[in-house]
PDB file of N, CA, C and O in Angstrom:
ATOM      1  N   MET A   1     188.472-312.024 108.984  1.00 94.00           N
ATOM      2  CA  MET A   1     188.448-311.197 107.760  1.00 94.00           C
ATOM      3  C   MET A   1     189.698-310.328 107.674  1.00 94.00           C
ATOM      4  O   MET A   1     189.682-309.151 107.809  1.00 94.00           O
ATOM      5  N   PRO A   2     190.843-310.957 107.360  1.00 97.00           N
ATOM      6  CA  PRO A   2     192.110-310.203 107.198  1.00 97.00           C
ATOM      7  C   PRO A   2     192.038-309.237 105.979  1.00 97.00           C
ATOM      8  O   PRO A   2     191.512-309.551 104.917  1.00 97.00           O
ATOM      9  N   HIS A   3     192.636-308.135 106.198  1.00 98.00           N
ATOM     10  CA  HIS A   3     192.797-307.085 105.196  1.00 98.00           C
ATOM     11  C   HIS A   3     194.224-306.723 105.053  1.00 98.00           C
ATOM     12  O   HIS A   3     194.861-306.414 106.115  1.00 98.00           O
ATOM     13  N   VAL A   4     194.813-306.759 103.892  1.00 97.00           N
ATOM     14  CA  VAL A   4     196.229-306.365 103.668  1.00 97.00           C
ATOM     15  C   VAL A   4     196.248-305.146 102.738  1.00 97.00           C
ATOM     16  O   VAL A   4     195.567-305.174 101.655  1.00 97.00           O
ATOM     17  N   ASN A   5     196.924-304.072 103.122  1.00 96.00           N
ATOM     18  CA  ASN A   5     197.146-302.890 102.291  1.00 96.00           C
ATOM     19  C   ASN A   5     198.596-302.751 101.975  1.00 96.00           C
ATOM     20  O   ASN A   5     199.396-302.488 102.862  1.00 96.00           O
ATOM     21  N   ILE A   6     198.993-302.967 100.690  1.00 95.00           N
ATOM     22  CA  ILE A   6     200.335-302.910 100.240  1.00 95.00           C
ATOM     23  C   ILE A   6     200.548-301.546  99.589  1.00 95.00           C
ATOM     24  O   ILE A   6     199.964-301.223  98.548  1.00 95.00           O
ATOM     25  N   LYS A   7     201.425-300.720 100.141  1.00 94.00           N
ATOM     26  CA  LYS A   7     201.674-299.349  99.636  1.00 94.00           C
ATOM     27  C   LYS A   7     203.073-299.539  98.895  1.00 94.00           C
ATOM     28  O   LYS A   7     204.007-300.062  99.541  1.00 94.00           O
ATOM     29  N   HIS A   8     203.169-299.019  97.767  1.00 91.00           N
ATOM     30  CA  HIS A   8     204.434-299.145  96.924  1.00 91.00           C
ATOM     31  C   HIS A   8     204.649-297.909  96.128  1.00 91.00           C
ATOM     32  O   HIS A   8     203.731-297.103  95.914  1.00 91.00           O
ATOM     33  N   SER A   9     205.847-297.804  95.462  1.00 88.00           N
ATOM     34  CA  SER A   9     206.135-296.805  94.583  1.00 88.00           C
ATOM     35  C   SER A   9     205.306-296.958  93.347  1.00 88.00           C
ATOM     36  O   SER A   9     205.058-298.120  92.974  1.00 88.00           O
ATOM     37  N   PRO A  10     204.910-295.908  92.704  1.00 87.00           N
ATOM     38  CA  PRO A  10     204.209-296.057  91.369  1.00 87.00           C
ATOM     39  C   PRO A  10     205.171-296.771  90.378  1.00 87.00           C
ATOM     40  O   PRO A  10     206.376-296.477  90.306  1.00 87.00           O
ATOM     41  N   LEU A  11     204.631-297.800  89.834  1.00 79.00           N
ATOM     42  CA  LEU A  11     205.406-298.543  88.823  1.00 79.00           C
ATOM     43  C   LEU A  11     204.613-298.569  87.535  1.00 79.00           C
ATOM     44  O   LEU A  11     203.412-298.428  87.581  1.00 79.00           O
ATOM     45  N   PRO A  12     205.288-298.856  86.442  1.00 76.00           N
ATOM     46  CA  PRO A  12     204.523-299.078  85.218  1.00 76.00           C
ATOM     47  C   PRO A  12     203.547-300.191  85.443  1.00 76.00           C
ATOM     48  O   PRO A  12     203.867-301.195  86.108  1.00 76.00           O
ATOM     49  N   SER A  13     202.361-300.021  84.837  1.00 70.00           N
ATOM     50  CA  SER A  13     201.309-300.963  85.067  1.00 70.00           C
ATOM     51  C   SER A  13     201.697-302.330  84.688  1.00 70.00           C
ATOM     52  O   SER A  13     202.229-302.512  83.592  1.00 70.00           O
ATOM     53  N   SER A  14     201.579-303.309  85.573  1.00 79.00           N
ATOM     54  CA  SER A  14     201.990-304.641  85.304  1.00 79.00           C
ATOM     55  C   SER A  14     200.824-305.586  85.874  1.00 79.00           C
ATOM     56  O   SER A  14     200.979-306.046  87.000  1.00 79.00           O
ATOM     57  N   GLU A  15     199.811-305.753  85.063  1.00 83.00           N
ATOM     58  CA  GLU A  15     198.725-306.584  85.593  1.00 83.00           C
ATOM     59  C   GLU A  15     199.235-307.965  85.891  1.00 83.00           C
ATOM     60  O   GLU A  15     198.735-308.464  86.984  1.00 83.00           O
ATOM     61  N   PRO A  16     200.043-308.673  85.216  1.00 87.00           N
ATOM     62  CA  PRO A  16     200.468-309.980  85.684  1.00 87.00           C
ATOM     63  C   PRO A  16     201.207-309.922  86.937  1.00 87.00           C
ATOM     64  O   PRO A  16     200.946-310.805  87.826  1.00 87.00           O
ATOM     65  N   GLY A  17     201.979-308.911  87.217  1.00 87.00           N
ATOM     66  CA  GLY A  17     202.725-308.765  88.473  1.00 87.00           C
ATOM     67  C   GLY A  17     201.727-308.525  89.606  1.00 87.00           C
ATOM     68  O   GLY A  17     201.896-309.064  90.709  1.00 87.00           O
ATOM     69  N   LYS A  18     200.697-307.685  89.399  1.00 90.00           N
ATOM     70  CA  LYS A  18     199.638-307.412  90.417  1.00 90.00           C
ATOM     71  C   LYS A  18     198.893-308.709  90.733  1.00 90.00           C
ATOM     72  O   LYS A  18     198.639-309.006  91.919  1.00 90.00           O
ATOM     73  N   VAL A  19     198.603-309.452  89.689  1.00 92.00           N
ATOM     74  CA  VAL A  19     197.855-310.697  89.889  1.00 92.00           C
ATOM     75  C   VAL A  19     198.652-311.739  90.683  1.00 92.00           C
ATOM     76  O   VAL A  19     198.197-312.325  91.660  1.00 92.00           O
ATOM     77  N   THR A  20     200.003-311.764  90.358  1.00 93.00           N
ATOM     78  CA  THR A  20     200.856-312.701  91.099  1.00 93.00           C
ATOM     79  C   THR A  20     200.975-312.245  92.518  1.00 93.00           C
ATOM     80  O   THR A  20     200.942-313.133  93.438  1.00 93.00           O
ATOM     81  N   LEU A  21     201.241-310.986  92.764  1.00 93.00           N
ATOM     82  CA  LEU A  21     201.339-310.545  94.154  1.00 93.00           C
ATOM     83  C   LEU A  21     200.115-310.779  94.935  1.00 93.00           C
ATOM     84  O   LEU A  21     200.127-311.245  96.113  1.00 93.00           O
ATOM     85  N   THR A  22     198.930-310.465  94.340  1.00 96.00           N
ATOM     86  CA  THR A  22     197.636-310.735  95.048  1.00 96.00           C
ATOM     87  C   THR A  22     197.472-312.214  95.331  1.00 96.00           C
ATOM     88  O   THR A  22     197.034-312.509  96.450  1.00 96.00           O
ATOM     89  N   ARG A  23     197.689-313.048  94.422  1.00 97.00           N
ATOM     90  CA  ARG A  23     197.528-314.548  94.588  1.00 97.00           C
ATOM     91  C   ARG A  23     198.515-315.020  95.657  1.00 97.00           C
ATOM     92  O   ARG A  23     198.067-315.738  96.504  1.00 97.00           O
ATOM     93  N   THR A  24     199.794-314.640  95.637  1.00 97.00           N
ATOM     94  CA  THR A  24     200.740-315.064  96.572  1.00 97.00           C
ATOM     95  C   THR A  24     200.389-314.542  98.052  1.00 97.00           C
ATOM     96  O   THR A  24     200.504-315.269  99.000  1.00 97.00           O
ATOM     97  N   THR A  25     199.976-313.290  98.104  1.00 98.00           N
ATOM     98  CA  THR A  25     199.583-312.749  99.411  1.00 98.00           C
ATOM     99  C   THR A  25     198.334-313.474  99.936  1.00 98.00           C
ATOM    100  O   THR A  25     198.345-313.777 101.148  1.00 98.00           O
ATOM    101  N   THR A  26     197.367-313.749  99.053  1.00 98.00           N
ATOM    102  CA  THR A  26     196.114-314.428  99.471  1.00 98.00           C
ATOM    103  C   THR A  26     196.543-315.814 100.031  1.00 98.00           C
ATOM    104  O   THR A  26     196.031-316.222 101.113  1.00 98.00           O
ATOM    105  N   ASP A  27     197.367-316.503  99.313  1.00 98.00           N
ATOM    106  CA  ASP A  27     197.827-317.873  99.738  1.00 98.00           C
ATOM    107  C   ASP A  27     198.498-317.810 101.108  1.00 98.00           C
ATOM    108  O   ASP A  27     198.250-318.596 102.029  1.00 98.00           O
ATOM    109  N   ALA A  28     199.337-316.805 101.355  1.00 98.00           N
ATOM    110  CA  ALA A  28     200.092-316.652 102.599  1.00 98.00           C
ATOM    111  C   ALA A  28     199.097-316.354 103.753  1.00 98.00           C
ATOM    112  O   ALA A  28     199.200-316.918 104.804  1.00 98.00           O
ATOM    113  N   VAL A  29     198.153-315.447 103.490  1.00 98.00           N
ATOM    114  CA  VAL A  29     197.155-315.119 104.528  1.00 98.00           C
ATOM    115  C   VAL A  29     196.233-316.262 104.886  1.00 98.00           C
ATOM    116  O   VAL A  29     195.980-316.523 106.053  1.00 98.00           O
ATOM    117  N   GLN A  30     195.847-317.006 103.848  1.00 98.00           N
ATOM    118  CA  GLN A  30     195.021-318.213 104.098  1.00 98.00           C
ATOM    119  C   GLN A  30     195.763-319.221 104.970  1.00 98.00           C
ATOM    120  O   GLN A  30     195.185-319.648 105.890  1.00 98.00           O
ATOM    121  N   GLN A  31     197.029-319.396 104.670  1.00 98.00           N
ATOM    122  CA  GLN A  31     197.799-320.396 105.450  1.00 98.00           C
ATOM    123  C   GLN A  31     198.030-319.890 106.849  1.00 98.00           C
ATOM    124  O   GLN A  31     197.925-320.602 107.825  1.00 98.00           O
ATOM    125  N   ALA A  32     198.381-318.644 107.054  1.00 98.00           N
ATOM    126  CA  ALA A  32     198.667-318.109 108.376  1.00 98.00           C
ATOM    127  C   ALA A  32     197.470-317.992 109.251  1.00 98.00           C
ATOM    128  O   ALA A  32     197.519-318.271 110.460  1.00 98.00           O
ATOM    129  N   PHE A  33     196.256-317.639 108.692  1.00 97.00           N
ATOM    130  CA  PHE A  33     195.067-317.464 109.480  1.00 97.00           C
ATOM    131  C   PHE A  33     194.103-318.538 109.430  1.00 97.00           C
ATOM    132  O   PHE A  33     193.073-318.567 110.171  1.00 97.00           O
ATOM    133  N   GLY A  34     194.346-319.495 108.508  1.00 98.00           N
ATOM    134  CA  GLY A  34     193.402-320.644 108.362  1.00 98.00           C
ATOM    135  C   GLY A  34     192.002-320.148 107.944  1.00 98.00           C
ATOM    136  O   GLY A  34     191.016-320.761 108.372  1.00 98.00           O
ATOM    137  N   CYS A  35     191.923-319.170 107.081  1.00 98.00           N
ATOM    138  CA  CYS A  35     190.586-318.663 106.632  1.00 98.00           C
ATOM    139  C   CYS A  35     190.375-318.942 105.141  1.00 98.00           C
ATOM    140  O   CYS A  35     191.329-319.389 104.461  1.00 98.00           O
ATOM    141  N   SER A  36     189.193-318.732 104.728  1.00 98.00           N
ATOM    142  CA  SER A  36     188.860-319.007 103.327  1.00 98.00           C
ATOM    143  C   SER A  36     189.337-317.827 102.451  1.00 98.00           C
ATOM    144  O   SER A  36     189.486-316.644 102.990  1.00 98.00           O
ATOM    145  N   GLU A  37     189.549-318.080 101.229  1.00 97.00           N
ATOM    146  CA  GLU A  37     189.961-317.006 100.272  1.00 97.00           C
ATOM    147  C   GLU A  37     188.963-315.792 100.259  1.00 97.00           C
ATOM    148  O   GLU A  37     189.325-314.662 100.170  1.00 97.00           O
ATOM    149  N   GLY A  38     187.704-316.197 100.414  1.00 98.00           N
ATOM    150  CA  GLY A  38     186.642-315.132 100.369  1.00 98.00           C
ATOM    151  C   GLY A  38     186.603-314.243 101.521  1.00 98.00           C
ATOM    152  O   GLY A  38     185.992-313.087 101.466  1.00 98.00           O
ATOM    153  N   ALA A  39     187.323-314.511 102.585  1.00 98.00           N
ATOM    154  CA  ALA A  39     187.396-313.698 103.766  1.00 98.00           C
ATOM    155  C   ALA A  39     188.488-312.657 103.709  1.00 98.00           C
ATOM    156  O   ALA A  39     188.546-311.747 104.505  1.00 98.00           O
ATOM    157  N   ILE A  40     189.371-312.743 102.657  1.00 98.00           N
ATOM    158  CA  ILE A  40     190.497-311.864 102.512  1.00 98.00           C
ATOM    159  C   ILE A  40     190.302-310.687 101.551  1.00 98.00           C
ATOM    160  O   ILE A  40     189.745-310.933 100.465  1.00 98.00           O
ATOM    161  N   SER A  41     190.737-309.549 101.911  1.00 98.00           N
ATOM    162  CA  SER A  41     190.775-308.358 101.006  1.00 98.00           C
ATOM    163  C   SER A  41     192.152-307.862 100.956  1.00 98.00           C
ATOM    164  O   SER A  41     192.869-307.861 101.978  1.00 98.00           O
ATOM    165  N   ILE A  42     192.599-307.474  99.735  1.00 98.00           N
ATOM    166  CA  ILE A  42     193.896-306.894  99.507  1.00 98.00           C
ATOM    167  C   ILE A  42     193.819-305.608  98.709  1.00 98.00           C
ATOM    168  O   ILE A  42     193.139-305.640  97.659  1.00 98.00           O
ATOM    169  N   ALA A  43     194.517-304.570  99.155  1.00 97.00           N
ATOM    170  CA  ALA A  43     194.556-303.363  98.422  1.00 97.00           C
ATOM    171  C   ALA A  43     196.025-303.106  97.996  1.00 97.00           C
ATOM    172  O   ALA A  43     196.914-303.347  98.772  1.00 97.00           O
ATOM    173  N   LEU A  44     196.180-302.685  96.724  1.00 94.00           N
ATOM    174  CA  LEU A  44     197.471-302.295  96.252  1.00 94.00           C
ATOM    175  C   LEU A  44     197.419-300.760  95.982  1.00 94.00           C
ATOM    176  O   LEU A  44     196.586-300.325  95.180  1.00 94.00           O
ATOM    177  N   GLU A  45     198.218-300.038  96.717  1.00 93.00           N
ATOM    178  CA  GLU A  45     198.166-298.526  96.675  1.00 93.00           C
ATOM    179  C   GLU A  45     199.528-297.926  96.283  1.00 93.00           C
ATOM    180  O   GLU A  45     200.435-298.028  97.063  1.00 93.00           O
ATOM    181  N   ALA A  46     199.521-297.300  95.083  1.00 92.00           N
ATOM    182  CA  ALA A  46     200.773-296.602  94.690  1.00 92.00           C
ATOM    183  C   ALA A  46     200.838-295.252  95.477  1.00 92.00           C
ATOM    184  O   ALA A  46     199.886-294.516  95.578  1.00 92.00           O
ATOM    185  N   VAL A  47     202.030-294.936  96.022  1.00 95.00           N
ATOM    186  CA  VAL A  47     202.231-293.776  96.721  1.00 95.00           C
ATOM    187  C   VAL A  47     203.498-293.075  96.138  1.00 95.00           C
ATOM    188  O   VAL A  47     204.531-293.686  96.039  1.00 95.00           O
ATOM    189  N   SER A  48     203.355-291.825  95.777  1.00 94.00           N
ATOM    190  CA  SER A  48     204.394-291.106  95.116  1.00 94.00           C
ATOM    191  C   SER A  48     205.535-290.913  96.040  1.00 94.00           C
ATOM    192  O   SER A  48     205.330-290.614  97.292  1.00 94.00           O
ATOM    193  N   PRO A  49     206.787-291.037  95.628  1.00 93.00           N
ATOM    194  CA  PRO A  49     207.926-290.886  96.530  1.00 93.00           C
ATOM    195  C   PRO A  49     207.973-289.529  97.288  1.00 93.00           C
ATOM    196  O   PRO A  49     208.466-289.474  98.379  1.00 93.00           O
ATOM    197  N   ASP A  50     207.502-288.491  96.676  1.00 95.00           N
ATOM    198  CA  ASP A  50     207.559-287.134  97.231  1.00 95.00           C
ATOM    199  C   ASP A  50     206.620-286.980  98.418  1.00 95.00           C
ATOM    200  O   ASP A  50     206.769-286.110  99.283  1.00 95.00           O
ATOM    201  N   ILE A  51     205.680-287.966  98.634  1.00 96.00           N
ATOM    202  CA  ILE A  51     204.786-287.887  99.806  1.00 96.00           C
ATOM    203  C   ILE A  51     204.821-289.073 100.689  1.00 96.00           C
ATOM    204  O   ILE A  51     204.124-289.224 101.666  1.00 96.00           O
ATOM    205  N   ARG A  52     205.716-290.022 100.238  1.00 94.00           N
ATOM    206  CA  ARG A  52     205.836-291.279 101.022  1.00 94.00           C
ATOM    207  C   ARG A  52     206.176-291.124 102.488  1.00 94.00           C
ATOM    208  O   ARG A  52     205.570-291.785 103.328  1.00 94.00           O
ATOM    209  N   ASP A  53     207.123-290.230 102.698  1.00 95.00           N
ATOM    210  CA  ASP A  53     207.553-290.015 104.144  1.00 95.00           C
ATOM    211  C   ASP A  53     206.370-289.600 105.027  1.00 95.00           C
ATOM    212  O   ASP A  53     206.159-290.156 106.067  1.00 95.00           O
ATOM    213  N   GLU A  54     205.578-288.599 104.556  1.00 96.00           N
ATOM    214  CA  GLU A  54     204.473-288.093 105.385  1.00 96.00           C
ATOM    215  C   GLU A  54     203.310-289.082 105.405  1.00 96.00           C
ATOM    216  O   GLU A  54     202.550-289.121 106.419  1.00 96.00           O
ATOM    217  N   ARG A  55     203.066-289.729 104.346  1.00 96.00           N
ATOM    218  CA  ARG A  55     201.844-290.639 104.233  1.00 96.00           C
ATOM    219  C   ARG A  55     202.082-292.123 104.633  1.00 96.00           C
ATOM    220  O   ARG A  55     201.141-292.739 105.025  1.00 96.00           O
ATOM    221  N   VAL A  56     203.319-292.522 104.538  1.00 95.00           N
ATOM    222  CA  VAL A  56     203.609-293.931 104.869  1.00 95.00           C
ATOM    223  C   VAL A  56     204.623-294.137 105.963  1.00 95.00           C
ATOM    224  O   VAL A  56     204.334-294.666 107.003  1.00 95.00           O
ATOM    225  N   TYR A  57     205.881-293.602 105.773  1.00 95.00           N
ATOM    226  CA  TYR A  57     206.896-293.945 106.695  1.00 95.00           C
ATOM    227  C   TYR A  57     206.653-293.389 108.122  1.00 95.00           C
ATOM    228  O   TYR A  57     206.691-294.179 108.991  1.00 95.00           O
ATOM    229  N   ARG A  58     206.398-292.129 108.173  1.00 95.00           N
ATOM    230  CA  ARG A  58     206.190-291.581 109.616  1.00 95.00           C
ATOM    231  C   ARG A  58     205.035-292.176 110.296  1.00 95.00           C
ATOM    232  O   ARG A  58     205.130-292.701 111.447  1.00 95.00           O
ATOM    233  N   PRO A  59     203.814-292.144 109.707  1.00 97.00           N
ATOM    234  CA  PRO A  59     202.646-292.720 110.494  1.00 97.00           C
ATOM    235  C   PRO A  59     202.598-294.220 110.558  1.00 97.00           C
ATOM    236  O   PRO A  59     202.152-294.736 111.621  1.00 97.00           O
ATOM    237  N   GLU A  60     202.994-294.942 109.535  1.00 95.00           N
ATOM    238  CA  GLU A  60     202.757-296.413 109.538  1.00 95.00           C
ATOM    239  C   GLU A  60     203.955-297.204 109.876  1.00 95.00           C
ATOM    240  O   GLU A  60     203.822-298.349 110.419  1.00 95.00           O
ATOM    241  N   ILE A  61     205.147-296.785 109.575  1.00 95.00           N
ATOM    242  CA  ILE A  61     206.327-297.526 109.910  1.00 95.00           C
ATOM    243  C   ILE A  61     206.998-297.025 111.181  1.00 95.00           C
ATOM    244  O   ILE A  61     207.051-297.797 112.134  1.00 95.00           O
ATOM    245  N   ASP A  62     207.349-295.773 111.224  1.00 94.00           N
ATOM    246  CA  ASP A  62     208.010-295.243 112.409  1.00 94.00           C
ATOM    247  C   ASP A  62     207.035-295.066 113.544  1.00 94.00           C
ATOM    248  O   ASP A  62     207.319-295.485 114.704  1.00 94.00           O
ATOM    249  N   GLY A  63     205.813-294.681 113.245  1.00 96.00           N
ATOM    250  CA  GLY A  63     204.831-294.389 114.277  1.00 96.00           C
ATOM    251  C   GLY A  63     204.086-295.683 114.813  1.00 96.00           C
ATOM    252  O   GLY A  63     203.413-295.603 115.867  1.00 96.00           O
ATOM    253  N   ARG A  64     204.262-296.730 114.187  1.00 96.00           N
ATOM    254  CA  ARG A  64     203.623-298.054 114.573  1.00 96.00           C
ATOM    255  C   ARG A  64     204.589-299.222 114.563  1.00 96.00           C
ATOM    256  O   ARG A  64     204.195-300.333 114.318  1.00 96.00           O
ATOM    257  N   ARG A  65     205.827-298.963 114.872  1.00 95.00           N
ATOM    258  CA  ARG A  65     206.829-299.966 114.900  1.00 95.00           C
ATOM    259  C   ARG A  65     206.490-301.281 115.597  1.00 95.00           C
ATOM    260  O   ARG A  65     206.797-302.346 115.281  1.00 95.00           O
ATOM    261  N   GLN A  66     205.770-300.995 116.779  1.00 96.00           N
ATOM    262  CA  GLN A  66     205.366-302.179 117.633  1.00 96.00           C
ATOM    263  C   GLN A  66     204.431-303.131 116.853  1.00 96.00           C
ATOM    264  O   GLN A  66     204.259-304.239 117.352  1.00 96.00           O
ATOM    265  N   LEU A  67     203.805-302.679 115.837  1.00 96.00           N
ATOM    266  CA  LEU A  67     202.805-303.571 115.069  1.00 96.00           C
ATOM    267  C   LEU A  67     203.448-304.265 113.828  1.00 96.00           C
ATOM    268  O   LEU A  67     202.901-305.150 113.264  1.00 96.00           O
ATOM    269  N   LEU A  68     204.703-303.823 113.500  1.00 95.00           N
ATOM    270  CA  LEU A  68     205.305-304.345 112.261  1.00 95.00           C
ATOM    271  C   LEU A  68     205.707-305.793 112.441  1.00 95.00           C
ATOM    272  O   LEU A  68     206.375-306.105 113.373  1.00 95.00           O
ATOM    273  N   GLY A  69     205.373-306.605 111.468  1.00 94.00           N
ATOM    274  CA  GLY A  69     205.860-307.968 111.451  1.00 94.00           C
ATOM    275  C   GLY A  69     207.207-308.053 110.849  1.00 94.00           C
ATOM    276  O   GLY A  69     207.962-309.015 111.070  1.00 94.00           O
ATOM    277  N   LYS A  70     207.563-307.109 109.998  1.00 94.00           N
ATOM    278  CA  LYS A  70     208.935-307.022 109.425  1.00 94.00           C
ATOM    279  C   LYS A  70     209.269-305.544 109.432  1.00 94.00           C
ATOM    280  O   LYS A  70     208.537-304.687 108.941  1.00 94.00           O
ATOM    281  N   ILE A  71     210.441-305.217 109.949  1.00 93.00           N
ATOM    282  CA  ILE A  71     210.920-303.843 110.002  1.00 93.00           C
ATOM    283  C   ILE A  71     211.908-303.639 108.896  1.00 93.00           C
ATOM    284  O   ILE A  71     212.801-304.454 108.714  1.00 93.00           O
ATOM    285  N   PRO A  72     211.733-302.502 108.105  1.00 92.00           N
ATOM    286  CA  PRO A  72     212.713-302.330 107.064  1.00 92.00           C
ATOM    287  C   PRO A  72     214.137-301.958 107.527  1.00 92.00           C
ATOM    288  O   PRO A  72     214.261-301.564 108.681  1.00 92.00           O
ATOM    289  N   ASP A  73     215.161-302.167 106.653  1.00 91.00           N
ATOM    290  CA  ASP A  73     216.453-301.881 107.049  1.00 91.00           C
ATOM    291  C   ASP A  73     216.971-300.485 106.672  1.00 91.00           C
ATOM    292  O   ASP A  73     218.087-300.240 106.451  1.00 91.00           O
ATOM    293  N   TYR A  74     215.998-299.576 106.532  1.00 82.00           N
ATOM    294  CA  TYR A  74     216.289-298.168 106.261  1.00 82.00           C
ATOM    295  C   TYR A  74     215.433-297.310 107.124  1.00 82.00           C
ATOM    296  O   TYR A  74     214.436-297.667 107.685  1.00 82.00           O
ATOM    297  N   ASP A  75     215.820-295.995 107.183  1.00 70.00           N
ATOM    298  CA  ASP A  75     214.851-295.009 107.678  1.00 70.00           C
ATOM    299  C   ASP A  75     215.070-293.742 106.861  1.00 70.00           C
ATOM    300  O   ASP A  75     216.064-293.550 106.234  1.00 70.00           O
ATOM    301  N   THR A  76     214.041-292.924 106.811  1.00 68.00           N
ATOM    302  CA  THR A  76     214.095-291.772 105.901  1.00 68.00           C
ATOM    303  C   THR A  76     215.102-290.694 106.330  1.00 68.00           C
ATOM    304  O   THR A  76     215.485-289.863 105.562  1.00 68.00           O
ATOM    305  N   SER A  77     215.495-290.704 107.671  1.00 62.00           N
ATOM    306  CA  SER A  77     216.446-289.702 108.068  1.00 62.00           C
ATOM    307  C   SER A  77     217.784-289.817 107.449  1.00 62.00           C
ATOM    308  O   SER A  77     218.469-288.909 107.294  1.00 62.00           O
ATOM    309  N   ASN A  78     218.222-291.087 107.120  1.00 49.00           N
ATOM    310  CA  ASN A  78     219.481-291.180 106.442  1.00 49.00           C
ATOM    311  C   ASN A  78     219.386-291.550 104.973  1.00 49.00           C
ATOM    312  O   ASN A  78     220.350-291.877 104.380  1.00 49.00           O
ATOM    313  N   GLN A  79     218.240-291.504 104.450  1.00 48.00           N
ATOM    314  CA  GLN A  79     218.006-291.829 103.065  1.00 48.00           C
ATOM    315  C   GLN A  79     217.503-290.630 102.242  1.00 48.00           C
ATOM    316  O   GLN A  79     217.201-290.764 101.057  1.00 48.00           O
ATOM    317  N   GLY A  80     217.341-289.474 102.907  1.00 45.00           N
ATOM    318  CA  GLY A  80     216.828-288.309 102.207  1.00 45.00           C
ATOM    319  C   GLY A  80     215.379-288.489 101.710  1.00 45.00           C
ATOM    320  O   GLY A  80     215.002-287.880 100.731  1.00 45.00           O
ATOM    321  N   GLY A  81     214.640-289.414 102.325  1.00 44.00           N
ATOM    322  CA  GLY A  81     213.258-289.581 101.976  1.00 44.00           C
ATOM    323  C   GLY A  81     213.125-290.470 100.747  1.00 44.00           C
ATOM    324  O   GLY A  81     212.106-290.560 100.238  1.00 44.00           O
ATOM    325  N   ARG A  82     214.243-290.996 100.359  1.00 46.00           N
ATOM    326  CA  ARG A  82     214.170-291.847  99.116  1.00 46.00           C
ATOM    327  C   ARG A  82     213.378-293.082  99.305  1.00 46.00           C
ATOM    328  O   ARG A  82     213.357-293.770 100.389  1.00 46.00           O
ATOM    329  N   ASP A  83     212.632-293.441  98.335  1.00 46.00           N
ATOM    330  CA  ASP A  83     211.649-294.516  98.402  1.00 46.00           C
ATOM    331  C   ASP A  83     212.376-295.837  98.056  1.00 46.00           C
ATOM    332  O   ASP A  83     213.315-295.897  97.272  1.00 46.00           O
ATOM    333  N   HIS A  84     212.054-296.890  98.769  1.00 47.00           N
ATOM    334  CA  HIS A  84     212.605-298.240  98.596  1.00 47.00           C
ATOM    335  C   HIS A  84     211.581-299.238  98.142  1.00 47.00           C
ATOM    336  O   HIS A  84     211.586-300.339  98.602  1.00 47.00           O
ATOM    337  N   ALA A  85     210.588-298.833  97.356  1.00 48.00           N
ATOM    338  CA  ALA A  85     209.481-299.684  96.802  1.00 48.00           C
ATOM    339  C   ALA A  85     208.508-300.030  97.848  1.00 48.00           C
ATOM    340  O   ALA A  85     207.987-299.642  98.715  1.00 48.00           O
TER     341      ALA A  85
END
């Protein structure tokens, strides 16, 4: 029962983009885990840039680096907390 939570910058609402992202992610998870589509859940969560460092970067990226399947090529200490989507 894989669950994927995608946190991103608030963007203008794009239902076609959300549908495409959800479909593509579902397909990738199905292929990687060999599970049915019905076993997968996906959340899309907009996070404001002014709280991203405290709510996303520090606890989930910096604090759980050992769990990341892909590590970003930035850190907030040299980016001034700037969001990278």
